[in-house]
PDB file of N, CA and C in Angstrom:
ATOM      1  N   MET A 837     -34.905 -29.012  -4.708  1.00  0.00           N
ATOM      2  CA  MET A 837     -35.149 -29.492  -6.060  1.00  0.00           C
ATOM      3  C   MET A 837     -36.647 -29.354  -6.318  1.00  0.00           C
ATOM      4  N   SER A 838     -36.981 -28.713  -7.416  1.00  0.00           N
ATOM      5  CA  SER A 838     -38.388 -28.461  -7.724  1.00  0.00           C
ATOM      6  C   SER A 838     -39.080 -29.713  -8.279  1.00  0.00           C
ATOM      7  N   VAL A 839     -40.384 -29.684  -8.231  1.00  0.00           N
ATOM      8  CA  VAL A 839     -41.187 -30.770  -8.809  1.00  0.00           C
ATOM      9  C   VAL A 839     -40.873 -30.891 -10.297  1.00  0.00           C
ATOM     10  N   ASP A 840     -40.737 -29.763 -10.989  1.00  0.00           N
ATOM     11  CA  ASP A 840     -40.433 -29.793 -12.423  1.00  0.00           C
ATOM     12  C   ASP A 840     -39.100 -30.488 -12.698  1.00  0.00           C
ATOM     13  N   THR A 841     -38.121 -30.241 -11.848  1.00  0.00           N
ATOM     14  CA  THR A 841     -36.821 -30.885 -12.021  1.00  0.00           C
ATOM     15  C   THR A 841     -36.922 -32.385 -11.794  1.00  0.00           C
ATOM     16  N   VAL A 842     -37.675 -32.794 -10.776  1.00  0.00           N
ATOM     17  CA  VAL A 842     -37.864 -34.229 -10.515  1.00  0.00           C
ATOM     18  C   VAL A 842     -38.619 -34.869 -11.681  1.00  0.00           C
ATOM     19  N   MET A 843     -39.616 -34.179 -12.237  1.00  0.00           N
ATOM     20  CA  MET A 843     -40.338 -34.714 -13.394  1.00  0.00           C
ATOM     21  C   MET A 843     -39.383 -34.889 -14.575  1.00  0.00           C
ATOM     22  N   ALA A 844     -38.473 -33.948 -14.754  1.00  0.00           N
ATOM     23  CA  ALA A 844     -37.495 -34.054 -15.841  1.00  0.00           C
ATOM     24  C   ALA A 844     -36.566 -35.243 -15.625  1.00  0.00           C
ATOM     25  N   VAL A 845     -36.166 -35.476 -14.386  1.00  0.00           N
ATOM     26  CA  VAL A 845     -35.315 -36.632 -14.072  1.00  0.00           C
ATOM     27  C   VAL A 845     -36.074 -37.921 -14.380  1.00  0.00           C
ATOM     28  N   PHE A 846     -37.327 -38.027 -13.944  1.00  0.00           N
ATOM     29  CA  PHE A 846     -38.138 -39.212 -14.238  1.00  0.00           C
ATOM     30  C   PHE A 846     -38.205 -39.438 -15.744  1.00  0.00           C
ATOM     31  N   GLY A 847     -38.508 -38.382 -16.484  1.00  0.00           N
ATOM     32  CA  GLY A 847     -38.633 -38.500 -17.941  1.00  0.00           C
ATOM     33  C   GLY A 847     -37.348 -38.946 -18.595  1.00  0.00           C
ATOM     34  N   ARG A 848     -36.238 -38.380 -18.133  1.00  0.00           N
ATOM     35  CA  ARG A 848     -34.933 -38.730 -18.698  1.00  0.00           C
ATOM     36  C   ARG A 848     -34.566 -40.193 -18.390  1.00  0.00           C
ATOM     37  N   VAL A 849     -34.753 -40.587 -17.156  1.00  0.00           N
ATOM     38  CA  VAL A 849     -34.367 -41.937 -16.732  1.00  0.00           C
ATOM     39  C   VAL A 849     -35.298 -42.997 -17.334  1.00  0.00           C
ATOM     40  N   LEU A 850     -36.587 -42.681 -17.395  1.00  0.00           N
ATOM     41  CA  LEU A 850     -37.554 -43.638 -17.929  1.00  0.00           C
ATOM     42  C   LEU A 850     -37.687 -43.552 -19.448  1.00  0.00           C
ATOM     43  N   GLU A 851     -37.056 -42.536 -20.028  1.00  0.00           N
ATOM     44  CA  GLU A 851     -37.116 -42.312 -21.475  1.00  0.00           C
ATOM     45  C   GLU A 851     -38.559 -42.228 -21.958  1.00  0.00           C
ATOM     46  N   THR A 852     -39.327 -41.371 -21.279  1.00  0.00           N
ATOM     47  CA  THR A 852     -40.738 -41.181 -21.633  1.00  0.00           C
ATOM     48  C   THR A 852     -41.133 -39.738 -21.343  1.00  0.00           C
ATOM     49  N   GLY A 853     -42.224 -39.328 -21.933  1.00  0.00           N
ATOM     50  CA  GLY A 853     -42.766 -38.000 -21.688  1.00  0.00           C
ATOM     51  C   GLY A 853     -44.057 -38.094 -20.916  1.00  0.00           C
ATOM     52  N   GLY A 854     -44.699 -36.971 -20.753  1.00  0.00           N
ATOM     53  CA  GLY A 854     -45.996 -36.952 -20.091  1.00  0.00           C
ATOM     54  C   GLY A 854     -45.955 -37.178 -18.599  1.00  0.00           C
ATOM     55  N   ILE A 855     -44.815 -36.927 -17.979  1.00  0.00           N
ATOM     56  CA  ILE A 855     -44.702 -37.086 -16.533  1.00  0.00           C
ATOM     57  C   ILE A 855     -45.437 -35.923 -15.865  1.00  0.00           C
ATOM     58  N   THR A 856     -46.273 -36.242 -14.902  1.00  0.00           N
ATOM     59  CA  THR A 856     -47.001 -35.232 -14.138  1.00  0.00           C
ATOM     60  C   THR A 856     -46.539 -35.296 -12.683  1.00  0.00           C
ATOM     61  N   PRO A 857     -46.885 -34.303 -11.871  1.00  0.00           N
ATOM     62  CA  PRO A 857     -46.465 -34.336 -10.469  1.00  0.00           C
ATOM     63  C   PRO A 857     -46.910 -35.584  -9.710  1.00  0.00           C
ATOM     64  N   ASP A 858     -48.031 -36.180 -10.127  1.00  0.00           N
ATOM     65  CA  ASP A 858     -48.527 -37.367  -9.410  1.00  0.00           C
ATOM     66  C   ASP A 858     -48.289 -38.682 -10.158  1.00  0.00           C
ATOM     67  N   SER A 859     -47.403 -38.654 -11.155  1.00  0.00           N
ATOM     68  CA  SER A 859     -47.055 -39.897 -11.876  1.00  0.00           C
ATOM     69  C   SER A 859     -46.277 -40.830 -10.956  1.00  0.00           C
ATOM     70  N   ASP A 860     -46.727 -42.060 -10.853  1.00  0.00           N
ATOM     71  CA  ASP A 860     -46.036 -43.051 -10.026  1.00  0.00           C
ATOM     72  C   ASP A 860     -44.913 -43.689 -10.829  1.00  0.00           C
ATOM     73  N   PHE A 861     -43.711 -43.587 -10.312  1.00  0.00           N
ATOM     74  CA  PHE A 861     -42.527 -44.105 -10.989  1.00  0.00           C
ATOM     75  C   PHE A 861     -42.683 -45.569 -11.375  1.00  0.00           C
ATOM     76  N   PHE A 862     -43.186 -46.374 -10.482  1.00  0.00           N
ATOM     77  CA  PHE A 862     -43.296 -47.812 -10.733  1.00  0.00           C
ATOM     78  C   PHE A 862     -44.426 -48.131 -11.712  1.00  0.00           C
ATOM     79  N   ALA A 863     -45.500 -47.365 -11.673  1.00  0.00           N
ATOM     80  CA  ALA A 863     -46.589 -47.553 -12.636  1.00  0.00           C
ATOM     81  C   ALA A 863     -46.139 -47.172 -14.051  1.00  0.00           C
ATOM     82  N   LEU A 864     -45.141 -46.314 -14.149  1.00  0.00           N
ATOM     83  CA  LEU A 864     -44.597 -45.911 -15.450  1.00  0.00           C
ATOM     84  C   LEU A 864     -43.586 -46.916 -16.000  1.00  0.00           C
ATOM     85  N   GLY A 865     -43.353 -47.984 -15.267  1.00  0.00           N
ATOM     86  CA  GLY A 865     -42.424 -49.016 -15.726  1.00  0.00           C
ATOM     87  C   GLY A 865     -41.083 -49.009 -15.033  1.00  0.00           C
ATOM     88  N   GLY A 866     -40.908 -48.132 -14.063  1.00  0.00           N
ATOM     89  CA  GLY A 866     -39.652 -48.089 -13.318  1.00  0.00           C
ATOM     90  C   GLY A 866     -39.489 -49.297 -12.419  1.00  0.00           C
ATOM     91  N   ASP A 867     -38.255 -49.639 -12.152  1.00  0.00           N
ATOM     92  CA  ASP A 867     -37.953 -50.742 -11.232  1.00  0.00           C
ATOM     93  C   ASP A 867     -36.836 -50.303 -10.301  1.00  0.00           C
ATOM     94  N   SER A 868     -36.408 -51.203  -9.427  1.00  0.00           N
ATOM     95  CA  SER A 868     -35.418 -50.828  -8.420  1.00  0.00           C
ATOM     96  C   SER A 868     -34.081 -50.422  -9.035  1.00  0.00           C
ATOM     97  N   LEU A 869     -33.680 -51.054 -10.119  1.00  0.00           N
ATOM     98  CA  LEU A 869     -32.418 -50.684 -10.754  1.00  0.00           C
ATOM     99  C   LEU A 869     -32.486 -49.290 -11.360  1.00  0.00           C
ATOM    100  N   ILE A 870     -33.598 -48.984 -12.011  1.00  0.00           N
ATOM    101  CA  ILE A 870     -33.757 -47.657 -12.609  1.00  0.00           C
ATOM    102  C   ILE A 870     -33.919 -46.611 -11.508  1.00  0.00           C
ATOM    103  N   ALA A 871     -34.532 -46.987 -10.403  1.00  0.00           N
ATOM    104  CA  ALA A 871     -34.695 -46.052  -9.279  1.00  0.00           C
ATOM    105  C   ALA A 871     -33.343 -45.582  -8.764  1.00  0.00           C
ATOM    106  N   THR A 872     -32.341 -46.439  -8.808  1.00  0.00           N
ATOM    107  CA  THR A 872     -31.013 -46.016  -8.355  1.00  0.00           C
ATOM    108  C   THR A 872     -30.462 -44.905  -9.249  1.00  0.00           C
ATOM    109  N   ARG A 873     -30.841 -44.903 -10.513  1.00  0.00           N
ATOM    110  CA  ARG A 873     -30.429 -43.819 -11.412  1.00  0.00           C
ATOM    111  C   ARG A 873     -31.113 -42.510 -11.020  1.00  0.00           C
ATOM    112  N   VAL A 874     -32.377 -42.591 -10.619  1.00  0.00           N
ATOM    113  CA  VAL A 874     -33.079 -41.395 -10.142  1.00  0.00           C
ATOM    114  C   VAL A 874     -32.393 -40.866  -8.884  1.00  0.00           C
ATOM    115  N   LEU A 875     -32.107 -41.767  -7.950  1.00  0.00           N
ATOM    116  CA  LEU A 875     -31.469 -41.352  -6.705  1.00  0.00           C
ATOM    117  C   LEU A 875     -30.096 -40.738  -6.958  1.00  0.00           C
ATOM    118  N   SER A 876     -29.358 -41.277  -7.911  1.00  0.00           N
ATOM    119  CA  SER A 876     -28.052 -40.702  -8.269  1.00  0.00           C
ATOM    120  C   SER A 876     -28.212 -39.308  -8.856  1.00  0.00           C
ATOM    121  N   ALA A 877     -29.192 -39.136  -9.733  1.00  0.00           N
ATOM    122  CA  ALA A 877     -29.446 -37.817 -10.335  1.00  0.00           C
ATOM    123  C   ALA A 877     -29.868 -36.814  -9.268  1.00  0.00           C
ATOM    124  N   VAL A 878     -30.696 -37.245  -8.328  1.00  0.00           N
ATOM    125  CA  VAL A 878     -31.126 -36.366  -7.241  1.00  0.00           C
ATOM    126  C   VAL A 878     -29.912 -35.927  -6.425  1.00  0.00           C
ATOM    127  N   ALA A 879     -29.057 -36.863  -6.074  1.00  0.00           N
ATOM    128  CA  ALA A 879     -27.869 -36.529  -5.288  1.00  0.00           C
ATOM    129  C   ALA A 879     -26.946 -35.585  -6.049  1.00  0.00           C
ATOM    130  N   ARG A 880     -26.765 -35.858  -7.323  1.00  0.00           N
ATOM    131  CA  ARG A 880     -25.874 -35.033  -8.155  1.00  0.00           C
ATOM    132  C   ARG A 880     -26.422 -33.612  -8.318  1.00  0.00           C
ATOM    133  N   GLU A 881     -27.730 -33.497  -8.541  1.00  0.00           N
ATOM    134  CA  GLU A 881     -28.325 -32.199  -8.849  1.00  0.00           C
ATOM    135  C   GLU A 881     -28.751 -31.391  -7.629  1.00  0.00           C
ATOM    136  N   SER A 882     -29.016 -32.066  -6.513  1.00  0.00           N
ATOM    137  CA  SER A 882     -29.495 -31.339  -5.328  1.00  0.00           C
ATOM    138  C   SER A 882     -28.542 -31.429  -4.142  1.00  0.00           C
ATOM    139  N   GLY A 883     -27.624 -32.385  -4.179  1.00  0.00           N
ATOM    140  CA  GLY A 883     -26.733 -32.585  -3.043  1.00  0.00           C
ATOM    141  C   GLY A 883     -27.372 -33.385  -1.918  1.00  0.00           C
ATOM    142  N   VAL A 884     -28.585 -33.881  -2.139  1.00  0.00           N
ATOM    143  CA  VAL A 884     -29.309 -34.655  -1.122  1.00  0.00           C
ATOM    144  C   VAL A 884     -29.260 -36.131  -1.493  1.00  0.00           C
ATOM    145  N   GLU A 885     -28.775 -36.941  -0.561  1.00  0.00           N
ATOM    146  CA  GLU A 885     -28.734 -38.381  -0.794  1.00  0.00           C
ATOM    147  C   GLU A 885     -29.889 -39.038  -0.059  1.00  0.00           C
ATOM    148  N   LEU A 886     -30.741 -39.699  -0.829  1.00  0.00           N
ATOM    149  CA  LEU A 886     -31.880 -40.416  -0.267  1.00  0.00           C
ATOM    150  C   LEU A 886     -31.661 -41.913  -0.398  1.00  0.00           C
ATOM    151  N   SER A 887     -32.315 -42.674   0.460  1.00  0.00           N
ATOM    152  CA  SER A 887     -32.229 -44.129   0.393  1.00  0.00           C
ATOM    153  C   SER A 887     -33.302 -44.674  -0.537  1.00  0.00           C
ATOM    154  N   PHE A 888     -33.145 -45.933  -0.887  1.00  0.00           N
ATOM    155  CA  PHE A 888     -34.173 -46.578  -1.701  1.00  0.00           C
ATOM    156  C   PHE A 888     -35.500 -46.614  -0.941  1.00  0.00           C
ATOM    157  N   GLU A 889     -35.437 -46.776   0.367  1.00  0.00           N
ATOM    158  CA  GLU A 889     -36.651 -46.784   1.186  1.00  0.00           C
ATOM    159  C   GLU A 889     -37.351 -45.417   1.124  1.00  0.00           C
ATOM    160  N   ASP A 890     -36.551 -44.344   1.095  1.00  0.00           N
ATOM    161  CA  ASP A 890     -37.137 -43.005   0.920  1.00  0.00           C
ATOM    162  C   ASP A 890     -37.888 -42.932  -0.401  1.00  0.00           C
ATOM    163  N   PHE A 891     -37.270 -43.485  -1.442  1.00  0.00           N
ATOM    164  CA  PHE A 891     -37.881 -43.458  -2.765  1.00  0.00           C
ATOM    165  C   PHE A 891     -39.168 -44.278  -2.795  1.00  0.00           C
ATOM    166  N   LEU A 892     -39.161 -45.441  -2.159  1.00  0.00           N
ATOM    167  CA  LEU A 892     -40.375 -46.272  -2.100  1.00  0.00           C
ATOM    168  C   LEU A 892     -41.517 -45.544  -1.414  1.00  0.00           C
ATOM    169  N   ALA A 893     -41.184 -44.736  -0.408  1.00  0.00           N
ATOM    170  CA  ALA A 893     -42.201 -43.987   0.323  1.00  0.00           C
ATOM    171  C   ALA A 893     -42.677 -42.758  -0.447  1.00  0.00           C
ATOM    172  N   ALA A 894     -41.926 -42.354  -1.466  1.00  0.00           N
ATOM    173  CA  ALA A 894     -42.261 -41.140  -2.226  1.00  0.00           C
ATOM    174  C   ALA A 894     -41.996 -41.367  -3.709  1.00  0.00           C
ATOM    175  N   PRO A 895     -42.799 -42.214  -4.383  1.00  0.00           N
ATOM    176  CA  PRO A 895     -42.503 -42.591  -5.772  1.00  0.00           C
ATOM    177  C   PRO A 895     -43.066 -41.659  -6.849  1.00  0.00           C
ATOM    178  N   THR A 896     -43.575 -40.492  -6.444  1.00  0.00           N
ATOM    179  CA  THR A 896     -44.075 -39.531  -7.432  1.00  0.00           C
ATOM    180  C   THR A 896     -43.174 -38.293  -7.404  1.00  0.00           C
ATOM    181  N   PRO A 897     -43.106 -37.538  -8.491  1.00  0.00           N
ATOM    182  CA  PRO A 897     -42.274 -36.331  -8.482  1.00  0.00           C
ATOM    183  C   PRO A 897     -42.633 -35.367  -7.345  1.00  0.00           C
ATOM    184  N   GLU A 898     -43.927 -35.187  -7.104  1.00  0.00           N
ATOM    185  CA  GLU A 898     -44.339 -34.263  -6.052  1.00  0.00           C
ATOM    186  C   GLU A 898     -43.895 -34.731  -4.667  1.00  0.00           C
ATOM    187  N   SER A 899     -44.136 -36.002  -4.364  1.00  0.00           N
ATOM    188  CA  SER A 899     -43.763 -36.504  -3.040  1.00  0.00           C
ATOM    189  C   SER A 899     -42.243 -36.591  -2.886  1.00  0.00           C
ATOM    190  N   LEU A 900     -41.543 -36.917  -3.962  1.00  0.00           N
ATOM    191  CA  LEU A 900     -40.088 -36.992  -3.889  1.00  0.00           C
ATOM    192  C   LEU A 900     -39.490 -35.597  -3.703  1.00  0.00           C
ATOM    193  N   ALA A 901     -40.036 -34.599  -4.379  1.00  0.00           N
ATOM    194  CA  ALA A 901     -39.551 -33.223  -4.222  1.00  0.00           C
ATOM    195  C   ALA A 901     -39.737 -32.751  -2.773  1.00  0.00           C
ATOM    196  N   LYS A 902     -40.849 -33.125  -2.153  1.00  0.00           N
ATOM    197  CA  LYS A 902     -41.082 -32.774  -0.749  1.00  0.00           C
ATOM    198  C   LYS A 902     -40.072 -33.468   0.159  1.00  0.00           C
ATOM    199  N   LYS A 903     -39.793 -34.729  -0.124  1.00  0.00           N
ATOM    200  CA  LYS A 903     -38.829 -35.467   0.682  1.00  0.00           C
ATOM    201  C   LYS A 903     -37.429 -34.854   0.535  1.00  0.00           C
ATOM    202  N   ILE A 904     -37.077 -34.458  -0.686  1.00  0.00           N
ATOM    203  CA  ILE A 904     -35.782 -33.811  -0.921  1.00  0.00           C
ATOM    204  C   ILE A 904     -35.707 -32.493  -0.153  1.00  0.00           C
ATOM    205  N   ALA A 905     -36.768 -31.706  -0.214  1.00  0.00           N
ATOM    206  CA  ALA A 905     -36.793 -30.423   0.496  1.00  0.00           C
ATOM    207  C   ALA A 905     -36.652 -30.639   1.997  1.00  0.00           C
ATOM    208  N   GLY A 906     -37.323 -31.647   2.518  1.00  0.00           N
ATOM    209  CA  GLY A 906     -37.230 -31.933   3.944  1.00  0.00           C
ATOM    210  C   GLY A 906     -35.841 -32.382   4.354  1.00  0.00           C
ATOM    211  N   ALA A 907     -35.203 -33.165   3.514  1.00  0.00           N
ATOM    212  CA  ALA A 907     -33.857 -33.655   3.821  1.00  0.00           C
ATOM    213  C   ALA A 907     -32.814 -32.553   3.693  1.00  0.00           C
ATOM    214  N   ALA A 908     -33.081 -31.576   2.845  1.00  0.00           N
ATOM    215  CA  ALA A 908     -32.132 -30.492   2.607  1.00  0.00           C
ATOM    216  C   ALA A 908     -32.098 -29.489   3.773  1.00  0.00           C
ATOM    217  N   ARG A 909     -33.100 -29.530   4.618  1.00  0.00           N
ATOM    218  CA  ARG A 909     -33.182 -28.569   5.728  1.00  0.00           C
ATOM    219  C   ARG A 909     -32.202 -28.859   6.800  1.00  0.00           C
TER     220      ARG A 909
END
């Protein structure tokens, strides 16, 4: 899953624009309930299931895309 795709997921779930590769999900107003929507979208679109702990460790599109790529290997 590309960084651009993760940025699109963040924008869609958070209902906001201006997402950059280093935008922090939680600083943008995301919370644990909304994070589950991101994780569901990631699983649906990439086939990779990540935990909430994975998401906490990688709360930006760039870091999350790297984590997805690593898990997909």
